[in-house]
PDB file of C-alpha atoms in Angstrom:
ATOM      1  CA  UNK A  14     -87.703  -5.639  19.175  1.00 52.00           C
ATOM      2  CA  UNK A  15     -85.793  -9.247  19.191  1.00 43.00           C
ATOM      3  CA  UNK A  16     -83.163  -8.508  21.721  1.00 44.00           C
ATOM      4  CA  UNK A  17     -80.074 -10.447  20.072  1.00 39.00           C
ATOM      5  CA  UNK A  18     -76.973  -9.774  18.323  1.00 35.00           C
ATOM      6  CA  UNK A  19     -77.348 -10.797  15.317  1.00 36.00           C
ATOM      7  CA  UNK A  20     -80.287  -8.096  14.931  1.00 42.00           C
ATOM      8  CA  UNK A  21     -78.626  -5.462  15.346  1.00 39.00           C
ATOM      9  CA  UNK A  22     -76.047  -6.515  12.819  1.00 35.00           C
ATOM     10  CA  UNK A  23     -79.346  -7.075   9.900  1.00 40.00           C
ATOM     11  CA  UNK A  24     -80.380  -3.788  11.482  1.00 41.00           C
ATOM     12  CA  UNK A  25     -77.248  -1.275  10.698  1.00 39.00           C
ATOM     13  CA  UNK A  26     -76.554  -3.534   7.002  1.00 36.00           C
ATOM     14  CA  UNK A  27     -79.940  -2.274   5.768  1.00 37.00           C
ATOM     15  CA  UNK A  28     -79.896   1.047   6.919  1.00 39.00           C
ATOM     16  CA  UNK A  29     -77.068   1.310   4.552  1.00 33.00           C
ATOM     17  CA  UNK A  30     -79.320   1.186   0.969  1.00 32.00           C
ATOM     18  CA  UNK A  31     -80.410   3.846   1.823  1.00 34.00           C
ATOM     19  CA  UNK A  32     -80.829   6.110  -0.980  1.00 30.00           C
ATOM     20  CA  UNK A  33     -79.629   9.883  -1.375  1.00 29.00           C
ATOM     21  CA  UNK A  34     -80.006  11.072   2.356  1.00 34.00           C
ATOM     22  CA  UNK A  35     -77.221  12.512   4.208  1.00 36.00           C
ATOM     23  CA  UNK A  36     -76.082  10.947   7.286  1.00 38.00           C
ATOM     24  CA  UNK A  37     -78.498  10.656  10.081  1.00 46.00           C
ATOM     25  CA  UNK A  38     -78.128  12.303  13.644  1.00 46.00           C
ATOM     26  CA  UNK A  39     -75.891  15.659  11.516  1.00 66.00           C
ATOM     27  CA  UNK A  40     -78.004  16.958   8.833  1.00 92.00           C
ATOM     28  CA  UNK A  41     -81.794  16.926   8.444  1.00 97.00           C
ATOM     29  CA  UNK A  42     -83.262  15.744   5.177  1.00 97.00           C
ATOM     30  CA  UNK A  43     -86.520  14.918   2.852  1.00 98.00           C
ATOM     31  CA  UNK A  44     -87.664  11.583   1.742  1.00 98.00           C
ATOM     32  CA  UNK A  45     -90.743   9.487  -0.052  1.00 97.00           C
ATOM     33  CA  UNK A  46     -89.832   6.062   1.859  1.00 98.00           C
ATOM     34  CA  UNK A  47     -88.811   6.842   5.850  1.00 98.00           C
ATOM     35  CA  UNK A  48     -86.738   4.230   6.582  1.00 98.00           C
ATOM     36  CA  UNK A  49     -87.868   3.060  10.138  1.00 98.00           C
ATOM     37  CA  UNK A  50     -88.337   0.744  12.624  1.00 98.00           C
ATOM     38  CA  UNK A  51     -91.013   0.610  15.408  1.00 98.00           C
ATOM     39  CA  UNK A  52     -92.988   3.520  14.084  1.00 98.00           C
ATOM     40  CA  UNK A  53     -95.851   5.423  16.161  1.00 98.00           C
ATOM     41  CA  UNK A  54     -97.191   8.255  14.418  1.00 98.00           C
ATOM     42  CA  UNK A  55     -99.258  11.369  15.995  1.00 98.00           C
ATOM     43  CA  UNK A  56    -100.769  14.524  14.885  1.00 98.00           C
ATOM     44  CA  UNK A  57    -100.871  17.643  16.181  1.00 98.00           C
ATOM     45  CA  UNK A  58    -101.555  21.604  14.147  1.00 97.00           C
ATOM     46  CA  UNK A  59    -101.891  19.317  10.970  1.00 97.00           C
ATOM     47  CA  UNK A  60     -98.325  17.756  11.421  1.00 98.00           C
ATOM     48  CA  UNK A  61     -98.271  14.594  11.537  1.00 98.00           C
ATOM     49  CA  UNK A  62     -95.654  13.488  13.754  1.00 98.00           C
ATOM     50  CA  UNK A  63     -93.008   9.190  13.549  1.00 98.00           C
ATOM     51  CA  UNK A  64     -91.649   8.765  16.428  1.00 98.00           C
ATOM     52  CA  UNK A  65     -89.370   5.367  16.362  1.00 98.00           C
ATOM     53  CA  UNK A  66     -85.857   3.607  17.283  1.00 98.00           C
ATOM     54  CA  UNK A  67     -83.193   5.089  17.194  1.00 97.00           C
ATOM     55  CA  UNK A  68     -80.089   6.864  18.949  1.00 96.00           C
ATOM     56  CA  UNK A  69     -82.803   9.059  21.313  1.00 97.00           C
ATOM     57  CA  UNK A  70     -85.613   8.157  19.052  1.00 98.00           C
ATOM     58  CA  UNK A  71     -85.373   9.144  15.624  1.00 98.00           C
ATOM     59  CA  UNK A  72     -88.085  12.424  14.569  1.00 98.00           C
ATOM     60  CA  UNK A  73     -90.154  12.834  11.187  1.00 98.00           C
ATOM     61  CA  UNK A  74     -92.642  15.426  10.144  1.00 98.00           C
ATOM     62  CA  UNK A  75     -94.638  15.967   7.211  1.00 98.00           C
ATOM     63  CA  UNK A  76     -98.336  17.499   5.733  1.00 98.00           C
ATOM     64  CA  UNK A  77     -99.435  14.823   4.072  1.00 98.00           C
ATOM     65  CA  UNK A  78     -98.277  11.796   5.125  1.00 98.00           C
ATOM     66  CA  UNK A  79     -96.137  11.144   2.057  1.00 98.00           C
ATOM     67  CA  UNK A  80     -93.139  13.650   2.211  1.00 98.00           C
ATOM     68  CA  UNK A  81     -91.031  13.539   5.231  1.00 98.00           C
ATOM     69  CA  UNK A  82     -88.348  15.623   6.859  1.00 98.00           C
ATOM     70  CA  UNK A  83     -86.407  13.397   9.324  1.00 98.00           C
ATOM     71  CA  UNK A  84     -84.985  15.974  11.536  1.00 98.00           C
ATOM     72  CA  UNK A  85     -81.384  16.064  13.011  1.00 96.00           C
ATOM     73  CA  UNK A  86     -81.956  16.481  16.237  1.00 94.00           C
ATOM     74  CA  UNK A  87     -83.088  13.318  18.462  1.00 96.00           C
ATOM     75  CA  UNK A  88     -86.435  13.361  20.549  1.00 97.00           C
ATOM     76  CA  UNK A  89     -84.534  13.240  23.844  1.00 96.00           C
ATOM     77  CA  UNK A  90     -81.215  15.134  23.491  1.00 90.00           C
ATOM     78  CA  UNK A  91     -80.208  13.866  26.964  1.00 93.00           C
ATOM     79  CA  UNK A  92     -81.054  10.230  28.149  1.00 95.00           C
ATOM     80  CA  UNK A  93     -81.562  10.372  31.499  1.00 96.00           C
ATOM     81  CA  UNK A  94     -79.244   8.521  34.607  1.00 97.00           C
ATOM     82  CA  UNK A  95     -81.346   6.427  36.224  1.00 97.00           C
ATOM     83  CA  UNK A  96     -81.935   4.428  33.087  1.00 97.00           C
ATOM     84  CA  UNK A  97     -77.880   3.409  32.681  1.00 96.00           C
ATOM     85  CA  UNK A  98     -78.425   2.934  36.512  1.00 95.00           C
ATOM     86  CA  UNK A  99     -81.477   0.236  36.028  1.00 95.00           C
ATOM     87  CA  UNK A 100     -79.697  -1.509  32.567  1.00 96.00           C
ATOM     88  CA  UNK A 101     -76.081  -1.873  32.598  1.00 94.00           C
ATOM     89  CA  UNK A 102     -75.169  -1.477  28.962  1.00 93.00           C
ATOM     90  CA  UNK A 103     -77.349   0.310  27.747  1.00 96.00           C
ATOM     91  CA  UNK A 104     -76.269   3.848  26.016  1.00 94.00           C
ATOM     92  CA  UNK A 105     -78.254   5.988  23.362  1.00 95.00           C
ATOM     93  CA  UNK A 106     -80.551   3.845  20.931  1.00 96.00           C
ATOM     94  CA  UNK A 107     -83.948   3.730  22.645  1.00 98.00           C
ATOM     95  CA  UNK A 108     -86.267   1.322  21.195  1.00 97.00           C
ATOM     96  CA  UNK A 109     -89.684   1.377  20.296  1.00 98.00           C
ATOM     97  CA  UNK A 110     -91.875   4.594  21.538  1.00 98.00           C
ATOM     98  CA  UNK A 111     -95.379   4.784  22.027  1.00 98.00           C
ATOM     99  CA  UNK A 112     -96.409   8.691  22.214  1.00 98.00           C
ATOM    100  CA  UNK A 113    -100.080   9.928  23.235  1.00 98.00           C
ATOM    101  CA  UNK A 114    -101.975  12.829  24.490  1.00 98.00           C
ATOM    102  CA  UNK A 115    -103.767  12.665  27.757  1.00 98.00           C
ATOM    103  CA  UNK A 116    -105.365  14.981  30.201  1.00 96.00           C
ATOM    104  CA  UNK A 117    -103.839  18.493  27.861  1.00 96.00           C
ATOM    105  CA  UNK A 118    -100.279  16.893  27.795  1.00 98.00           C
ATOM    106  CA  UNK A 119     -97.880  14.074  25.204  1.00 98.00           C
ATOM    107  CA  UNK A 120     -96.403  11.850  27.513  1.00 98.00           C
ATOM    108  CA  UNK A 121     -94.093   9.295  25.715  1.00 98.00           C
ATOM    109  CA  UNK A 122     -92.702   6.151  26.993  1.00 98.00           C
ATOM    110  CA  UNK A 123     -89.844   4.405  25.512  1.00 98.00           C
ATOM    111  CA  UNK A 124     -87.519   1.069  25.495  1.00 97.00           C
ATOM    112  CA  UNK A 125     -84.047   0.628  27.151  1.00 97.00           C
ATOM    113  CA  UNK A 126     -82.482  -2.461  26.872  1.00 96.00           C
ATOM    114  CA  UNK A 127     -79.477  -4.598  25.576  1.00 90.00           C
ATOM    115  CA  UNK A 128     -79.717  -7.171  22.972  1.00 82.00           C
ATOM    116  CA  UNK A 129     -80.517 -10.715  24.610  1.00 76.00           C
ATOM    117  CA  UNK A 130     -81.151  -9.583  27.739  1.00 88.00           C
ATOM    118  CA  UNK A 131     -84.362  -9.337  29.947  1.00 92.00           C
ATOM    119  CA  UNK A 132     -82.884  -6.299  32.410  1.00 95.00           C
ATOM    120  CA  UNK A 133     -85.144  -3.401  30.706  1.00 97.00           C
ATOM    121  CA  UNK A 134     -86.518  -0.721  31.474  1.00 97.00           C
ATOM    122  CA  UNK A 135     -89.251   1.730  30.195  1.00 98.00           C
ATOM    123  CA  UNK A 136     -88.723   5.334  30.754  1.00 98.00           C
ATOM    124  CA  UNK A 137     -91.508   8.140  30.822  1.00 98.00           C
ATOM    125  CA  UNK A 138     -91.542  11.354  29.403  1.00 98.00           C
ATOM    126  CA  UNK A 139     -93.484  14.343  29.029  1.00 98.00           C
ATOM    127  CA  UNK A 140     -94.340  18.203  26.573  1.00 98.00           C
ATOM    128  CA  UNK A 141     -96.475  19.811  25.739  1.00 98.00           C
ATOM    129  CA  UNK A 142     -96.186  19.989  22.080  1.00 98.00           C
ATOM    130  CA  UNK A 143     -94.527  17.592  19.222  1.00 98.00           C
ATOM    131  CA  UNK A 144     -92.605  20.386  18.131  1.00 97.00           C
ATOM    132  CA  UNK A 145     -89.367  19.437  16.487  1.00 96.00           C
ATOM    133  CA  UNK A 146     -86.300  20.604  19.637  1.00 94.00           C
ATOM    134  CA  UNK A 147     -89.302  19.819  22.374  1.00 96.00           C
ATOM    135  CA  UNK A 148     -87.677  20.002  25.784  1.00 96.00           C
ATOM    136  CA  UNK A 149     -89.208  16.716  26.883  1.00 98.00           C
ATOM    137  CA  UNK A 150     -89.314  16.151  30.873  1.00 97.00           C
ATOM    138  CA  UNK A 151     -88.294  13.614  32.028  1.00 98.00           C
ATOM    139  CA  UNK A 152     -90.336  11.737  33.982  1.00 98.00           C
ATOM    140  CA  UNK A 153     -89.083   8.869  35.515  1.00 97.00           C
ATOM    141  CA  UNK A 154     -89.110   4.760  34.582  1.00 97.00           C
ATOM    142  CA  UNK A 155     -92.633   3.414  34.445  1.00 97.00           C
ATOM    143  CA  UNK A 156     -92.064  -0.367  34.803  1.00 97.00           C
ATOM    144  CA  UNK A 157     -88.662  -2.176  34.822  1.00 97.00           C
ATOM    145  CA  UNK A 158     -87.425  -6.129  34.459  1.00 97.00           C
ATOM    146  CA  UNK A 159     -85.041  -7.797  35.846  1.00 96.00           C
ATOM    147  CA  UNK A 160     -82.941 -10.840  34.550  1.00 92.00           C
ATOM    148  CA  UNK A 161     -84.377 -13.850  37.400  1.00 90.00           C
ATOM    149  CA  UNK A 162     -86.608 -11.802  39.025  1.00 94.00           C
ATOM    150  CA  UNK A 163     -89.062 -10.929  36.734  1.00 94.00           C
ATOM    151  CA  UNK A 164     -90.150 -13.460  33.964  1.00 91.00           C
ATOM    152  CA  UNK A 165     -91.542 -10.479  31.673  1.00 94.00           C
ATOM    153  CA  UNK A 166     -89.592  -7.777  28.846  1.00 96.00           C
ATOM    154  CA  UNK A 167     -89.895  -4.318  30.010  1.00 97.00           C
ATOM    155  CA  UNK A 168     -89.943  -2.929  26.426  1.00 98.00           C
ATOM    156  CA  UNK A 169     -92.252  -2.448  23.393  1.00 98.00           C
ATOM    157  CA  UNK A 170     -95.101   0.510  25.488  1.00 98.00           C
ATOM    158  CA  UNK A 171     -98.248   1.313  24.583  1.00 98.00           C
ATOM    159  CA  UNK A 172    -100.612   3.187  25.770  1.00 98.00           C
ATOM    160  CA  UNK A 173    -104.679   2.924  25.226  1.00 98.00           C
ATOM    161  CA  UNK A 174    -107.407   4.514  27.486  1.00 98.00           C
ATOM    162  CA  UNK A 175    -110.289   2.492  28.725  1.00 97.00           C
ATOM    163  CA  UNK A 176    -113.616   3.905  28.436  1.00 94.00           C
ATOM    164  CA  UNK A 177    -113.508   4.498  31.723  1.00 95.00           C
ATOM    165  CA  UNK A 178    -111.132   7.828  30.876  1.00 96.00           C
ATOM    166  CA  UNK A 179    -108.452   5.996  32.681  1.00 98.00           C
ATOM    167  CA  UNK A 180    -104.750   5.030  31.192  1.00 98.00           C
ATOM    168  CA  UNK A 181    -103.365   1.378  30.825  1.00 98.00           C
ATOM    169  CA  UNK A 182     -99.976   0.168  29.870  1.00 98.00           C
ATOM    170  CA  UNK A 183     -99.447  -2.723  27.524  1.00 98.00           C
ATOM    171  CA  UNK A 184     -96.286  -3.526  26.765  1.00 98.00           C
ATOM    172  CA  UNK A 185     -93.786  -6.974  25.792  1.00 97.00           C
ATOM    173  CA  UNK A 186     -91.885  -9.363  24.468  1.00 96.00           C
ATOM    174  CA  UNK A 187     -91.045 -12.716  24.086  1.00 94.00           C
ATOM    175  CA  UNK A 188     -90.808 -14.652  27.771  1.00 92.00           C
ATOM    176  CA  UNK A 189     -93.611 -14.243  29.305  1.00 93.00           C
ATOM    177  CA  UNK A 190     -95.717 -12.174  26.897  1.00 96.00           C
ATOM    178  CA  UNK A 191     -97.285  -9.503  26.763  1.00 98.00           C
ATOM    179  CA  UNK A 192     -98.431  -7.635  30.089  1.00 98.00           C
ATOM    180  CA  UNK A 193    -101.111  -5.198  30.693  1.00 98.00           C
ATOM    181  CA  UNK A 194    -100.888  -2.431  33.971  1.00 98.00           C
ATOM    182  CA  UNK A 195    -103.241   0.049  35.082  1.00 98.00           C
ATOM    183  CA  UNK A 196    -101.478   3.142  35.143  1.00 98.00           C
ATOM    184  CA  UNK A 197    -102.545   6.564  36.990  1.00 98.00           C
ATOM    185  CA  UNK A 198    -103.455   9.626  36.278  1.00 96.00           C
ATOM    186  CA  UNK A 199     -99.437  10.819  35.957  1.00 97.00           C
ATOM    187  CA  UNK A 200     -99.413   8.237  33.470  1.00 98.00           C
ATOM    188  CA  UNK A 201     -96.945   5.915  35.967  1.00 98.00           C
ATOM    189  CA  UNK A 202     -98.081   2.363  36.696  1.00 98.00           C
ATOM    190  CA  UNK A 203    -101.116   3.358  40.165  1.00 98.00           C
ATOM    191  CA  UNK A 204    -100.733   2.210  43.355  1.00 97.00           C
ATOM    192  CA  UNK A 205    -101.426  -1.487  44.244  1.00 96.00           C
ATOM    193  CA  UNK A 206    -101.330  -2.664  40.866  1.00 97.00           C
ATOM    194  CA  UNK A 207     -99.814  -5.540  38.945  1.00 96.00           C
ATOM    195  CA  UNK A 208     -99.232  -6.562  35.534  1.00 97.00           C
ATOM    196  CA  UNK A 209    -101.094  -9.188  33.633  1.00 97.00           C
ATOM    197  CA  UNK A 210    -100.744 -11.476  31.027  1.00 97.00           C
ATOM    198  CA  UNK A 211    -103.287 -10.811  28.347  1.00 98.00           C
ATOM    199  CA  UNK A 212    -101.623 -12.977  24.952  1.00 98.00           C
ATOM    200  CA  UNK A 213     -98.468 -14.481  24.997  1.00 96.00           C
ATOM    201  CA  UNK A 214     -97.532 -17.595  22.046  1.00 91.00           C
ATOM    202  CA  UNK A 215     -96.813 -21.157  22.089  1.00 76.00           C
ATOM    203  CA  UNK A 216     -94.782 -23.020  20.361  1.00 67.00           C
ATOM    204  CA  UNK A 217     -93.420 -26.148  20.405  1.00 63.00           C
ATOM    205  CA  UNK A 218     -89.774 -24.763  21.287  1.00 61.00           C
ATOM    206  CA  UNK A 219     -88.506 -22.276  23.933  1.00 65.00           C
ATOM    207  CA  UNK A 220     -89.540 -19.367  22.568  1.00 75.00           C
ATOM    208  CA  UNK A 221     -91.563 -17.077  22.820  1.00 89.00           C
ATOM    209  CA  UNK A 222     -91.791 -15.488  19.784  1.00 94.00           C
ATOM    210  CA  UNK A 223     -94.786 -12.749  20.348  1.00 97.00           C
ATOM    211  CA  UNK A 224     -94.322  -8.564  21.618  1.00 97.00           C
ATOM    212  CA  UNK A 225     -94.804  -5.027  20.323  1.00 98.00           C
ATOM    213  CA  UNK A 226     -98.484  -4.526  21.269  1.00 98.00           C
ATOM    214  CA  UNK A 227    -100.570  -2.226  20.331  1.00 99.00           C
ATOM    215  CA  UNK A 228    -104.583  -1.343  22.149  1.00 98.00           C
ATOM    216  CA  UNK A 229    -106.834   0.333  19.280  1.00 98.00           C
ATOM    217  CA  UNK A 230    -110.372   0.907  20.141  1.00 98.00           C
ATOM    218  CA  UNK A 231    -113.094   0.794  17.784  1.00 98.00           C
ATOM    219  CA  UNK A 232    -117.009   0.543  18.321  1.00 96.00           C
ATOM    220  CA  UNK A 233    -117.720  -1.999  21.450  1.00 96.00           C
ATOM    221  CA  UNK A 234    -114.113  -3.828  21.323  1.00 98.00           C
ATOM    222  CA  UNK A 235    -110.308  -3.184  21.834  1.00 98.00           C
ATOM    223  CA  UNK A 236    -108.478  -4.525  19.431  1.00 99.00           C
ATOM    224  CA  UNK A 237    -105.232  -6.139  20.417  1.00 99.00           C
ATOM    225  CA  UNK A 238    -102.220  -6.332  17.842  1.00 99.00           C
ATOM    226  CA  UNK A 239     -99.382  -8.265  18.058  1.00 98.00           C
ATOM    227  CA  UNK A 240     -96.648  -9.020  15.964  1.00 98.00           C
ATOM    228  CA  UNK A 241     -95.058 -12.801  16.186  1.00 97.00           C
ATOM    229  CA  UNK A 242     -91.495 -13.900  15.511  1.00 95.00           C
ATOM    230  CA  UNK A 243     -88.652 -12.958  14.153  1.00 94.00           C
ATOM    231  CA  UNK A 244     -88.344  -8.872  13.214  1.00 96.00           C
ATOM    232  CA  UNK A 245     -84.671  -6.903  12.714  1.00 95.00           C
ATOM    233  CA  UNK A 246     -83.001 -10.052   9.804  1.00 96.00           C
ATOM    234  CA  UNK A 247     -83.829  -8.041   6.819  1.00 97.00           C
ATOM    235  CA  UNK A 248     -84.325 -11.057   4.188  1.00 98.00           C
ATOM    236  CA  UNK A 249     -84.668 -13.129   6.723  1.00 97.00           C
ATOM    237  CA  UNK A 250     -87.148 -11.727   9.615  1.00 97.00           C
ATOM    238  CA  UNK A 251     -90.613 -13.896   9.565  1.00 97.00           C
ATOM    239  CA  UNK A 252     -92.658 -10.058  11.529  1.00 98.00           C
ATOM    240  CA  UNK A 253     -96.195 -10.885  11.056  1.00 98.00           C
ATOM    241  CA  UNK A 254     -99.133  -8.867  12.797  1.00 98.00           C
ATOM    242  CA  UNK A 255    -102.362 -10.486  14.946  1.00 98.00           C
ATOM    243  CA  UNK A 256    -104.671  -9.392  16.660  1.00 98.00           C
ATOM    244  CA  UNK A 257    -107.463 -10.250  19.212  1.00 98.00           C
ATOM    245  CA  UNK A 258    -110.801  -8.228  21.169  1.00 98.00           C
ATOM    246  CA  UNK A 259    -111.627  -7.921  23.584  1.00 98.00           C
ATOM    247  CA  UNK A 260    -114.475  -5.868  25.679  1.00 98.00           C
ATOM    248  CA  UNK A 261    -112.588  -4.693  27.573  1.00 98.00           C
ATOM    249  CA  UNK A 262    -109.396  -3.010  27.786  1.00 98.00           C
ATOM    250  CA  UNK A 263    -108.058  -5.536  30.474  1.00 97.00           C
ATOM    251  CA  UNK A 264    -109.202  -8.626  28.468  1.00 97.00           C
ATOM    252  CA  UNK A 265    -110.053 -11.480  27.764  1.00 98.00           C
ATOM    253  CA  UNK A 266    -108.678 -11.365  24.048  1.00 98.00           C
ATOM    254  CA  UNK A 267    -110.011 -13.828  22.205  1.00 98.00           C
ATOM    255  CA  UNK A 268    -109.650 -14.341  18.262  1.00 98.00           C
ATOM    256  CA  UNK A 269    -111.538 -14.936  15.402  1.00 98.00           C
ATOM    257  CA  UNK A 270    -112.470 -18.723  15.839  1.00 98.00           C
ATOM    258  CA  UNK A 271    -113.127 -17.281  19.943  1.00 98.00           C
ATOM    259  CA  UNK A 272    -109.381 -18.335  21.205  1.00 98.00           C
ATOM    260  CA  UNK A 273    -107.527 -17.282  24.076  1.00 98.00           C
ATOM    261  CA  UNK A 274    -104.579 -14.786  22.864  1.00 98.00           C
ATOM    262  CA  UNK A 275    -103.074 -15.760  26.522  1.00 97.00           C
ATOM    263  CA  UNK A 276    -103.174 -19.177  24.545  1.00 95.00           C
ATOM    264  CA  UNK A 277    -101.882 -18.542  21.872  1.00 95.00           C
ATOM    265  CA  UNK A 278    -105.080 -17.453  19.713  1.00 97.00           C
ATOM    266  CA  UNK A 279    -104.208 -14.630  17.466  1.00 98.00           C
ATOM    267  CA  UNK A 280    -106.255 -14.524  13.565  1.00 98.00           C
ATOM    268  CA  UNK A 281    -103.272 -13.051  11.485  1.00 98.00           C
ATOM    269  CA  UNK A 282    -103.971  -9.777   9.889  1.00 98.00           C
ATOM    270  CA  UNK A 283    -101.038  -8.116   7.847  1.00 98.00           C
ATOM    271  CA  UNK A 284     -97.876 -10.037   6.987  1.00 98.00           C
ATOM    272  CA  UNK A 285     -95.108  -9.512   4.135  1.00 97.00           C
ATOM    273  CA  UNK A 286     -96.406 -10.584   0.466  1.00 97.00           C
ATOM    274  CA  UNK A 287     -93.540 -11.126  -0.809  1.00 97.00           C
ATOM    275  CA  UNK A 288     -93.214  -9.168  -3.360  1.00 97.00           C
ATOM    276  CA  UNK A 289     -93.543  -5.322  -1.762  1.00 98.00           C
ATOM    277  CA  UNK A 290     -92.359  -6.705   1.852  1.00 98.00           C
ATOM    278  CA  UNK A 291     -90.313 -10.330   3.287  1.00 98.00           C
ATOM    279  CA  UNK A 292     -92.444  -9.379   6.311  1.00 98.00           C
ATOM    280  CA  UNK A 293     -94.016  -7.172   8.456  1.00 98.00           C
ATOM    281  CA  UNK A 294     -95.004  -5.634  12.417  1.00 98.00           C
ATOM    282  CA  UNK A 295     -94.612  -4.183  14.775  1.00 98.00           C
ATOM    283  CA  UNK A 296     -97.863  -1.764  13.831  1.00 98.00           C
ATOM    284  CA  UNK A 297    -100.077   0.704  15.256  1.00 98.00           C
ATOM    285  CA  UNK A 298    -103.261   2.276  14.636  1.00 98.00           C
ATOM    286  CA  UNK A 299    -105.188   5.224  14.355  1.00 98.00           C
ATOM    287  CA  UNK A 300    -108.644   7.125  13.495  1.00 98.00           C
ATOM    288  CA  UNK A 301    -107.593  10.009  11.180  1.00 97.00           C
ATOM    289  CA  UNK A 302    -110.663  12.521  10.571  1.00 95.00           C
ATOM    290  CA  UNK A 303    -113.300  10.029   9.830  1.00 95.00           C
ATOM    291  CA  UNK A 304    -110.418   6.890   8.302  1.00 97.00           C
ATOM    292  CA  UNK A 305    -109.073   4.637  10.085  1.00 98.00           C
ATOM    293  CA  UNK A 306    -105.077   3.372   9.153  1.00 98.00           C
ATOM    294  CA  UNK A 307    -102.770   1.349  10.149  1.00 98.00           C
ATOM    295  CA  UNK A 308     -98.747   1.718  10.328  1.00 98.00           C
ATOM    296  CA  UNK A 309     -96.381  -0.720  10.804  1.00 98.00           C
ATOM    297  CA  UNK A 310     -92.626  -1.403   9.259  1.00 98.00           C
ATOM    298  CA  UNK A 311     -91.893  -3.802   6.778  1.00 98.00           C
ATOM    299  CA  UNK A 312     -89.074  -5.151   5.470  1.00 98.00           C
ATOM    300  CA  UNK A 313     -89.163  -3.651   1.530  1.00 98.00           C
ATOM    301  CA  UNK A 314     -87.888  -6.505  -1.244  1.00 98.00           C
ATOM    302  CA  UNK A 315     -87.142  -3.999  -4.254  1.00 98.00           C
ATOM    303  CA  UNK A 316     -84.748  -2.654  -0.842  1.00 97.00           C
ATOM    304  CA  UNK A 317     -82.952  -5.741   0.069  1.00 98.00           C
ATOM    305  CA  UNK A 318     -84.314  -5.702   3.078  1.00 98.00           C
ATOM    306  CA  UNK A 319     -84.486  -2.113   4.694  1.00 98.00           C
ATOM    307  CA  UNK A 320     -87.120  -1.542   6.722  1.00 98.00           C
ATOM    308  CA  UNK A 321     -89.764   0.951   5.980  1.00 98.00           C
ATOM    309  CA  UNK A 322     -92.322   2.696   7.355  1.00 98.00           C
ATOM    310  CA  UNK A 323     -96.095   0.662   6.133  1.00 98.00           C
ATOM    311  CA  UNK A 324     -99.462   2.421   5.930  1.00 98.00           C
ATOM    312  CA  UNK A 325    -102.314   0.621   4.960  1.00 98.00           C
ATOM    313  CA  UNK A 326    -105.821   1.959   5.003  1.00 98.00           C
ATOM    314  CA  UNK A 327    -108.263  -0.142   7.758  1.00 98.00           C
ATOM    315  CA  UNK A 328    -111.715  -0.799   6.957  1.00 98.00           C
ATOM    316  CA  UNK A 329    -113.763  -3.315   9.385  1.00 98.00           C
ATOM    317  CA  UNK A 330    -115.901  -6.801   8.819  1.00 98.00           C
ATOM    318  CA  UNK A 331    -119.233  -6.228   9.438  1.00 97.00           C
ATOM    319  CA  UNK A 332    -118.784  -8.790  12.043  1.00 96.00           C
ATOM    320  CA  UNK A 333    -116.276  -6.421  13.469  1.00 97.00           C
ATOM    321  CA  UNK A 334    -112.660  -7.131  12.576  1.00 98.00           C
ATOM    322  CA  UNK A 335    -110.703  -4.859  11.047  1.00 98.00           C
ATOM    323  CA  UNK A 336    -109.593  -5.846   6.996  1.00 97.00           C
ATOM    324  CA  UNK A 337    -105.655  -4.107   5.987  1.00 97.00           C
ATOM    325  CA  UNK A 338    -105.474  -3.467   2.282  1.00 94.00           C
TER     326      UNK A 338
END
């Protein structure tokens, strides 16, 4: 998520165009057009769960990934006090979660920040189940960033498990780019581990518009999806998704032309088509059954720039690159 006040105002304005739905936060409702920002997905006992940015994090469920129930109950019914101590000005609007099942338990990482600042924190919670109303146990902070100390922003987390079963955390937004750090079996940063940069953006200006990493393993490679440019501006959004790959989770991640993503490389793989979506980004990829799918949020042109869930089949070229339909 880009940390700007104008982004927040734009998000609020596009949310107002939601059709025939009851006020969020007071009643659950069903819809076939799921309005989300920064979605991630998981499946448990035949039920699909989408978690996304919102007050305490938004939670939606579906049996078929077409009709969704958006639940009134936030995922985090109580925001831990340490988040307010770590991030002055942070309240309840939690950004960009990720969720993974590891060692028999569900783990959720989430972002705490304020607009325009890189004093931020990624929190960790766990639960035995994804069921609506589950009580997620606070597991404390994963990583924190601070203005004047760190040249990266501790938001937009993504878990990935390497070929040896070890968990890692990718994260980052703008500034110094995308970071990766090793975790231990408790899903906290491993003793002695230090973040390393795995992708950044090179532009002619001061901005470094790259964020929202998601690492997906396919065949012999780990694929790093990132979002370029700007989200959260409705019809003025310019978000798009690029990818690179590596045979090890730690990189280096190279694009289709062999350029290192640490040096601004990346192969464009998904963007707005200017008919259905003006722009699209903050992506994730999953294998459900025998099919791979790609999801993200897209700024809907028919809905005046409202941010909605995008789901697309994902296939692979003969030389092993993702192709999104």
